[in-house]
Coordinates of C-alpha atoms and ligand atoms in Angstrom, one line a residue:
M1 CA -29.3 -8.7 -67.0
A2 CA -30.5 -10.1 -63.7
T3 CA -32.6 -7.0 -63.0
I4 CA -34.3 -7.1 -66.4
A5 CA -34.8 -10.9 -65.9
A6 CA -36.4 -10.3 -62.5
D7 CA -38.7 -7.7 -63.9
M8 CA -39.7 -10.0 -66.7
I9 CA -40.4 -12.9 -64.2
S10 CA -42.6 -10.5 -62.1
E11 CA -44.5 -9.6 -65.2
G12 CA -45.3 -13.4 -65.5
K13 CA -43.0 -14.0 -68.4
D14 CA -41.5 -17.5 -68.9
V15 CA -37.8 -16.8 -68.5
I16 CA -35.1 -19.4 -69.1
N17 CA -32.0 -18.7 -67.0
F18 CA -28.5 -19.7 -68.1
S19 CA -26.8 -17.3 -65.7
V20 CA -27.0 -19.5 -62.6
G21 CA -23.7 -19.9 -60.8
E22 CA -24.7 -22.7 -58.5
P23 CA -25.8 -26.3 -58.8
D24 CA -29.5 -26.7 -59.3
F25 CA -29.6 -29.8 -57.0
N26 CA -30.4 -29.5 -53.3
T27 CA -27.8 -30.2 -50.7
P28 CA -27.6 -34.0 -50.2
E29 CA -29.8 -35.4 -47.5
H30 CA -27.1 -36.6 -45.1
I31 CA -25.5 -33.2 -45.1
I32 CA -28.8 -31.5 -44.3
K33 CA -29.4 -34.0 -41.5
A34 CA -26.0 -33.1 -40.0
G35 CA -27.0 -29.4 -40.0
K36 CA -30.3 -30.2 -38.3
K37 CA -28.5 -32.4 -35.7
A38 CA -26.0 -29.6 -35.1
M39 CA -28.8 -27.2 -34.2
D40 CA -30.5 -29.8 -32.0
E41 CA -27.3 -30.5 -30.1
G42 CA -26.5 -26.8 -29.5
Y43 CA -23.8 -26.1 -32.0
T44 CA -25.3 -22.6 -32.4
K45 CA -22.4 -20.6 -30.9
Y46 CA -19.2 -19.0 -32.0
T47 CA -16.5 -21.5 -32.9
S48 CA -12.7 -21.2 -32.9
G49 CA -11.9 -18.3 -35.2
A50 CA -10.0 -20.5 -37.7
G51 CA -12.9 -23.1 -37.7
M52 CA -13.8 -26.1 -35.5
V53 CA -10.7 -28.3 -35.0
E54 CA -12.8 -31.3 -36.1
L55 CA -13.6 -29.6 -39.4
R56 CA -10.0 -28.5 -40.0
Q57 CA -9.0 -32.1 -39.3
A58 CA -11.6 -33.3 -41.8
I59 CA -10.3 -30.8 -44.4
C60 CA -6.7 -32.1 -43.8
D61 CA -8.0 -35.7 -44.3
K62 CA -9.7 -34.6 -47.5
L63 CA -6.7 -32.8 -48.8
E64 CA -4.6 -35.9 -48.2
R65 CA -7.1 -38.3 -49.6
E66 CA -8.2 -36.4 -52.7
N67 CA -5.4 -34.0 -53.5
G68 CA -2.4 -35.8 -52.1
L69 CA -1.5 -32.9 -49.9
I70 CA -0.4 -33.2 -46.3
Y71 CA -1.4 -30.3 -44.0
S72 CA -2.0 -29.9 -40.3
P73 CA -5.1 -28.2 -38.9
S74 CA -3.1 -25.1 -38.0
D75 CA -2.4 -24.6 -41.8
I76 CA -6.2 -24.3 -42.5
L77 CA -8.6 -21.4 -42.2
V78 CA -12.3 -22.0 -42.5
S79 CA -14.3 -19.1 -43.9
N80 CA -17.8 -18.0 -44.7
G81 CA -17.6 -19.3 -48.3
E82 CA -14.5 -19.4 -50.4
K83 CA -15.2 -15.9 -51.5
Q84 CA -14.2 -14.7 -48.1
S85 CA -11.1 -16.9 -48.3
L86 CA -10.0 -15.2 -51.5
Y87 CA -10.8 -11.7 -50.3
T88 CA -8.9 -12.3 -47.0
A89 CA -5.9 -13.8 -48.8
C90 CA -5.6 -10.6 -50.9
Q91 CA -6.0 -8.5 -47.8
A92 CA -3.2 -10.4 -46.1
L93 CA -0.8 -10.5 -49.0
F94 CA -1.2 -7.3 -51.0
G95 CA -1.2 -3.6 -50.4
K96 CA -0.8 -0.1 -52.0
G97 CA 1.7 -0.1 -54.9
D98 CA 1.5 -3.8 -55.4
E99 CA 0.3 -5.4 -58.6
V100 CA -1.3 -8.8 -59.0
I101 CA -1.7 -10.9 -62.2
V102 CA -5.3 -11.8 -63.1
F103 CA -5.9 -13.9 -66.3
R104 CA -8.5 -12.8 -68.7
P105 CA -11.3 -14.0 -69.0
Y106 CA -11.5 -13.6 -65.2
W107 CA -14.2 -14.3 -62.6
V108 CA -15.5 -10.8 -62.0
S109 CA -14.5 -10.8 -58.3
F110 CA -10.8 -11.3 -58.9
P111 CA -9.9 -7.8 -60.0
E112 CA -12.1 -6.4 -57.2
F113 CA -10.5 -8.5 -54.5
V114 CA -7.2 -7.1 -55.7
R115 CA -8.4 -3.5 -55.8
L116 CA -10.0 -3.8 -52.3
S117 CA -6.5 -4.6 -51.0
D118 CA -5.3 -1.3 -52.6
A119 CA -3.3 -3.2 -55.2
E120 CA -3.8 -3.1 -58.9
P121 CA -4.9 -6.1 -61.1
I122 CA -2.7 -6.6 -64.2
L123 CA -4.7 -8.4 -66.8
V124 CA -2.9 -11.1 -68.8
E125 CA -4.3 -12.8 -71.9
T126 CA -5.1 -16.4 -72.3
I127 CA -5.4 -18.6 -75.4
S128 CA -9.0 -19.5 -76.2
K129 CA -8.0 -22.4 -78.4
K130 CA -5.9 -24.0 -75.5
N131 CA -8.6 -24.1 -72.8
F132 CA -7.9 -20.5 -72.0
E133 CA -4.4 -21.3 -70.6
P134 CA -2.0 -18.4 -69.9
D135 CA -0.5 -16.6 -72.9
F136 CA 3.1 -16.7 -71.5
S137 CA 4.4 -14.3 -74.2
D138 CA 1.9 -11.7 -72.9
L139 CA 2.7 -12.6 -69.3
K140 CA 6.5 -11.9 -70.0
T141 CA 5.8 -8.4 -71.3
K142 CA 3.9 -7.6 -68.1
I143 CA 6.4 -8.7 -65.4
T144 CA 7.7 -5.9 -63.2
T145 CA 9.0 -5.7 -59.7
N146 CA 5.7 -4.3 -58.5
I147 CA 4.0 -7.7 -59.1
K148 CA 3.5 -9.5 -55.9
G149 CA 1.1 -12.2 -56.8
V150 CA -1.0 -14.1 -59.2
I151 CA -4.5 -15.6 -59.1
I152 CA -5.1 -19.0 -60.7
N153 CA -8.6 -20.4 -61.3
S154 CA -8.6 -23.8 -63.0
P155 CA -11.3 -25.1 -63.7
S156 CA -12.3 -21.6 -64.5
N157 CA -15.4 -19.5 -64.1
P158 CA -16.4 -18.2 -66.7
T159 CA -14.7 -20.5 -69.3
G160 CA -14.9 -24.0 -67.7
G161 CA -11.3 -24.4 -69.0
V162 CA -8.9 -26.6 -67.1
W163 CA -5.2 -25.8 -67.5
T164 CA -2.7 -28.5 -68.3
S165 CA -0.1 -29.4 -65.7
E166 CA 2.6 -28.1 -68.0
S167 CA 1.2 -24.6 -68.0
I168 CA 0.7 -24.6 -64.2
I169 CA 4.3 -25.9 -63.6
K170 CA 5.6 -23.1 -66.0
L171 CA 3.7 -20.5 -64.0
L172 CA 4.8 -22.0 -60.7
K173 CA 8.4 -21.7 -61.8
I174 CA 8.0 -18.0 -62.8
A175 CA 6.2 -17.3 -59.5
K176 CA 9.1 -18.9 -57.6
E177 CA 11.7 -16.9 -59.5
E178 CA 9.8 -13.6 -59.2
N179 CA 8.9 -14.3 -55.5
W180 CA 5.1 -14.0 -56.2
S181 CA 2.4 -15.5 -54.0
I182 CA 0.0 -17.7 -55.8
I183 CA -3.7 -17.7 -54.8
S184 CA -5.2 -20.8 -56.4
D185 CA -9.0 -20.8 -56.5
E186 CA -9.9 -24.5 -56.8
C187 CA -13.6 -24.2 -56.1
Y188 CA -14.5 -26.4 -59.1
E189 CA -11.9 -29.0 -58.3
R190 CA -14.4 -31.9 -58.2
L191 CA -16.0 -30.9 -61.5
T192 CA -13.5 -32.0 -64.1
Y193 CA -14.8 -34.4 -66.8
D194 CA -12.1 -35.4 -69.2
R195 CA -9.0 -35.4 -67.0
N196 CA -8.2 -35.8 -63.4
F197 CA -7.9 -32.6 -61.4
I198 CA -4.4 -31.9 -59.9
S199 CA -4.1 -29.2 -57.3
V200 CA -1.6 -26.4 -58.0
E201 CA 0.1 -27.1 -54.7
K202 CA 0.4 -30.8 -55.5
L203 CA 2.4 -29.9 -58.7
N204 CA 4.4 -27.4 -56.7
R205 CA 5.5 -30.1 -54.2
E206 CA 5.8 -32.9 -56.7
H207 CA 8.2 -30.9 -58.8
K208 CA 10.0 -29.4 -55.8
I209 CA 9.4 -25.9 -57.1
G210 CA 8.9 -24.2 -53.7
A211 CA 6.5 -21.5 -54.8
R212 CA 4.3 -19.9 -52.2
V213 CA 0.8 -21.2 -52.8
I214 CA -2.4 -20.5 -50.9
T215 CA -5.1 -23.0 -52.0
C216 CA -8.7 -21.8 -51.6
M217 CA -11.5 -24.4 -51.8
S218 CA -15.2 -24.5 -51.3
L219 CA -18.0 -26.8 -50.4
S220 CA -20.5 -24.7 -52.4
K221 CA -20.2 -26.3 -55.8
T222 CA -19.0 -29.8 -54.8
Y223 CA -21.9 -30.5 -52.4
A224 CA -24.5 -28.0 -53.7
M225 CA -24.0 -26.0 -50.5
T226 CA -23.8 -22.4 -51.8
G227 CA -26.1 -21.1 -49.1
W228 CA -24.3 -22.8 -46.2
R229 CA -21.3 -20.5 -46.8
I230 CA -18.3 -22.7 -46.1
G231 CA -15.0 -22.4 -47.8
Y232 CA -11.4 -22.8 -46.7
S233 CA -7.8 -21.9 -47.3
A234 CA -4.7 -24.1 -46.9
G235 CA -1.2 -22.6 -47.1
P236 CA 2.0 -21.5 -45.3
L237 CA 1.3 -21.1 -41.6
K238 CA 2.5 -17.4 -41.5
I239 CA 0.0 -16.4 -44.2
I240 CA -2.9 -18.5 -42.7
K241 CA -2.2 -16.8 -39.3
A242 CA -2.3 -13.3 -40.9
M243 CA -5.5 -14.2 -42.8
A244 CA -7.1 -15.6 -39.5
K245 CA -6.3 -12.2 -37.8
I246 CA -8.1 -10.3 -40.5
Q247 CA -11.0 -12.7 -40.7
G248 CA -11.4 -12.7 -36.9
Q249 CA -11.9 -9.0 -36.9
A250 CA -14.3 -9.1 -39.8
T251 CA -16.6 -12.1 -38.9
S252 CA -15.2 -13.9 -35.9
C253 CA -15.7 -17.3 -37.4
A254 CA -17.7 -19.2 -40.1
N255 CA -21.2 -20.3 -39.3
S256 CA -21.2 -23.1 -36.8
I257 CA -24.1 -25.1 -38.3
G258 CA -22.5 -24.9 -41.7
Q259 CA -19.2 -26.2 -40.2
K260 CA -20.9 -29.2 -38.7
A261 CA -22.6 -29.9 -42.0
A262 CA -19.2 -29.5 -43.8
I263 CA -17.7 -32.2 -41.6
A264 CA -20.5 -34.6 -42.8
A265 CA -20.0 -33.5 -46.4
L266 CA -16.2 -34.0 -46.4
S267 CA -16.2 -37.2 -44.3
G268 CA -19.3 -38.9 -45.6
N269 CA -20.0 -40.9 -48.7
Q270 CA -18.9 -39.1 -51.9
K271 CA -21.4 -40.9 -54.2
C272 CA -23.5 -37.7 -54.2
V273 CA -20.7 -35.8 -55.8
E274 CA -20.2 -38.4 -58.5
E275 CA -23.9 -38.5 -59.3
M276 CA -24.1 -34.7 -59.7
K277 CA -20.9 -34.7 -61.8
L278 CA -22.4 -37.3 -64.1
K279 CA -25.5 -35.2 -64.7
F280 CA -23.4 -32.1 -65.3
L281 CA -21.3 -34.1 -67.8
R282 CA -24.4 -35.1 -69.8
R283 CA -25.7 -31.6 -69.8
R284 CA -22.3 -30.2 -70.9
D285 CA -22.2 -32.5 -73.9
L286 CA -25.8 -31.6 -74.8
I287 CA -25.4 -27.8 -74.5
V288 CA -22.1 -27.9 -76.5
E289 CA -23.7 -29.9 -79.3
L290 CA -26.8 -27.6 -79.4
L291 CA -24.7 -24.4 -79.4
N292 CA -22.4 -25.6 -82.2
D293 CA -25.5 -26.4 -84.2
L294 CA -26.3 -22.7 -84.2
S295 CA -25.0 -20.9 -87.3
G296 CA -22.4 -18.3 -86.3
V297 CA -21.8 -19.8 -82.8
T298 CA -18.6 -21.8 -82.0
C299 CA -18.3 -23.6 -78.7
S300 CA -15.3 -25.6 -77.5
I301 CA -15.8 -28.4 -75.0
P302 CA -14.6 -27.2 -71.6
D303 CA -13.1 -29.8 -69.3
G304 CA -14.6 -28.5 -66.0
A305 CA -17.0 -26.5 -63.9
F306 CA -20.6 -26.0 -65.2
Y307 CA -20.1 -23.3 -67.8
V308 CA -19.6 -23.1 -71.5
F309 CA -18.2 -20.0 -73.1
P310 CA -19.1 -20.0 -76.8
S311 CA -18.0 -17.3 -79.2
F312 CA -20.7 -15.0 -80.6
Q313 CA -18.1 -12.9 -82.5
A314 CA -19.9 -13.5 -85.8
F315 CA -22.9 -11.4 -84.5
L316 CA -20.9 -8.4 -83.5
N317 CA -21.7 -5.2 -85.4
K318 CA -24.7 -7.0 -87.0
K319 CA -28.1 -5.5 -87.0
V320 CA -31.4 -6.5 -85.5
N321 CA -34.6 -4.4 -85.0
G322 CA -32.7 -1.4 -86.5
K323 CA -30.1 -1.6 -83.8
I324 CA -26.4 -2.5 -84.2
L325 CA -25.1 -5.2 -81.8
K326 CA -21.9 -3.6 -80.8
D327 CA -20.8 -5.9 -78.0
T328 CA -22.0 -9.0 -76.0
F329 CA -23.9 -6.8 -73.6
D330 CA -26.1 -5.9 -76.6
I331 CA -26.3 -9.5 -77.8
S332 CA -27.3 -10.8 -74.4
Q333 CA -29.8 -8.1 -73.9
Y334 CA -31.3 -8.7 -77.3
I335 CA -31.6 -12.4 -76.6
L336 CA -33.3 -11.7 -73.2
E337 CA -35.7 -9.2 -74.6
A338 CA -36.5 -11.2 -77.8
V339 CA -36.9 -14.7 -76.3
S340 CA -36.7 -14.4 -72.5
V341 CA -33.4 -16.2 -72.1
V342 CA -30.8 -15.0 -69.6
T343 CA -27.1 -15.3 -70.5
V344 CA -24.0 -13.5 -69.2
P345 CA -22.1 -11.3 -71.6
G346 CA -18.4 -12.1 -71.9
D347 CA -17.5 -8.4 -71.9
G348 CA -18.2 -8.4 -68.1
F349 CA -15.4 -11.1 -67.7
G350 CA -13.0 -9.1 -69.9
A351 CA -13.8 -11.4 -72.9
P352 CA -15.4 -9.5 -75.7
G353 CA -17.3 -11.7 -78.2
Y354 CA -18.0 -14.5 -75.8
I355 CA -21.2 -15.3 -73.8
R356 CA -21.3 -17.5 -70.7
F357 CA -24.0 -20.2 -70.4
S358 CA -24.3 -22.1 -67.2
Y359 CA -25.6 -25.7 -67.6
A360 CA -26.6 -26.0 -63.9
T361 CA -30.1 -26.5 -65.2
S362 CA -32.2 -29.4 -66.5
S363 CA -31.6 -30.9 -70.0
E364 CA -35.1 -30.0 -70.9
T365 CA -34.4 -26.3 -70.0
I366 CA -31.2 -26.5 -72.0
I367 CA -33.0 -27.8 -75.1
N368 CA -35.8 -25.3 -74.9
G369 CA -33.5 -22.4 -74.1
I370 CA -31.1 -23.0 -77.0
K371 CA -34.1 -23.4 -79.3
R372 CA -35.2 -20.0 -78.3
V373 CA -31.7 -18.5 -78.7
K374 CA -31.8 -19.9 -82.3
T375 CA -35.1 -18.1 -83.0
A376 CA -33.5 -14.8 -81.8
L377 CA -30.2 -15.3 -83.7
D378 CA -32.1 -16.1 -86.9
K379 CA -33.4 -12.5 -87.0
I380 CA -30.0 -10.9 -86.9
T381 CA -28.8 -9.7 -90.3
Ligands
PLP401 N1 -14.5 -18.8 -57.1 C1 -15.2 -18.9 -58.2 C2 -14.5 -18.9 -59.5 C3 -16.6 -18.9 -58.2 O1 -17.3 -19.0 -59.3 C4 -17.2 -18.8 -56.9 C5 -18.7 -18.7 -56.9 O2 -19.4 -18.5 -57.8 C6 -16.5 -18.7 -55.8 C7 -15.1 -18.7 -55.9 C8 -17.1 -18.5 -54.4 O3 -17.6 -19.7 -53.9 P1 -18.2 -19.6 -52.4 O4 -19.7 -19.9 -52.5 O5 -17.5 -20.7 -51.6 O6 -18.0 -18.3 -51.8

């Protein structure tokens, strides 16, 4: 899809892009200033492998202030983006013969992180009507002694769904009983709209469950810092140490200028986060309303992130331009070719019948884009 879209743009076509996985805002000014200052002051060298102590302390302060979690800097590993945190956690925890639970729909990288550690992802269903929370009856049928871990991502990419505390507690208890490690990807933690975010580890501690949780977080989405590449993990010292050893060989440390900027982001005024969130909330409500107005499309209101995940099941096996639309790859491709709108087919996330729309784009673009989608859908018979 991205390749076709790029070709269309180079041909001068007016393409509307709903596939973006990053905020459309620039990094807030005070964070950019901190990056510039870091360069001027010579913070252009390797840092401690686990991250500058000052940054790891700022992360601990943030985890205590926002998530109610007490950690010390030695429990923290700063990485080149949370993607590296997640990859490294899988490398440290899993190996050949192991299996790891991944919930479907999944962010495309999760099964690959597991496979890159020589383990096998085990896909477990979720319930679309319940914010894509785990289908525990499916989970039960898949439990074996080979399973060594589970990946949680709430708020979720691609669904935007936020799991209830009850579901997370239930999963934490199973993980404790089965001795699984939990990797909790919380990169969209600051983007929840209708309920307060609660960290998986917070529930683990509050309910004295004692499961093994590695929390991975990112500055990318919260502070519109995707290109600065700063993410981090917090977890049991032994696991963090193992992850630091792997990361040290792979990349030495995270980018020093980004680390300095991250200190400014985490310790500075958080008004910028609230402002971005408010804009996302307005756009979410707009895109959900417009999508639900389309005949044949149903879209629930996701509680978090900046994605909606409407169902296009009504268009499967329908015909347009003499061609049968057999899956969402076909539907997305048709929409792109017919009206130059880029969307992401749910089949790629293990969710046939659904299409992901990112609303990290202006309200005007959302209105125009959905209007175009309507024109395309009206031609399907
Ligand atoms: N986890 C999820 C679910 C994501 O959607 C992304 C980025 O799109 C990441 C992790 C990675 O974020 P980072 O930019 O910190 O590597």
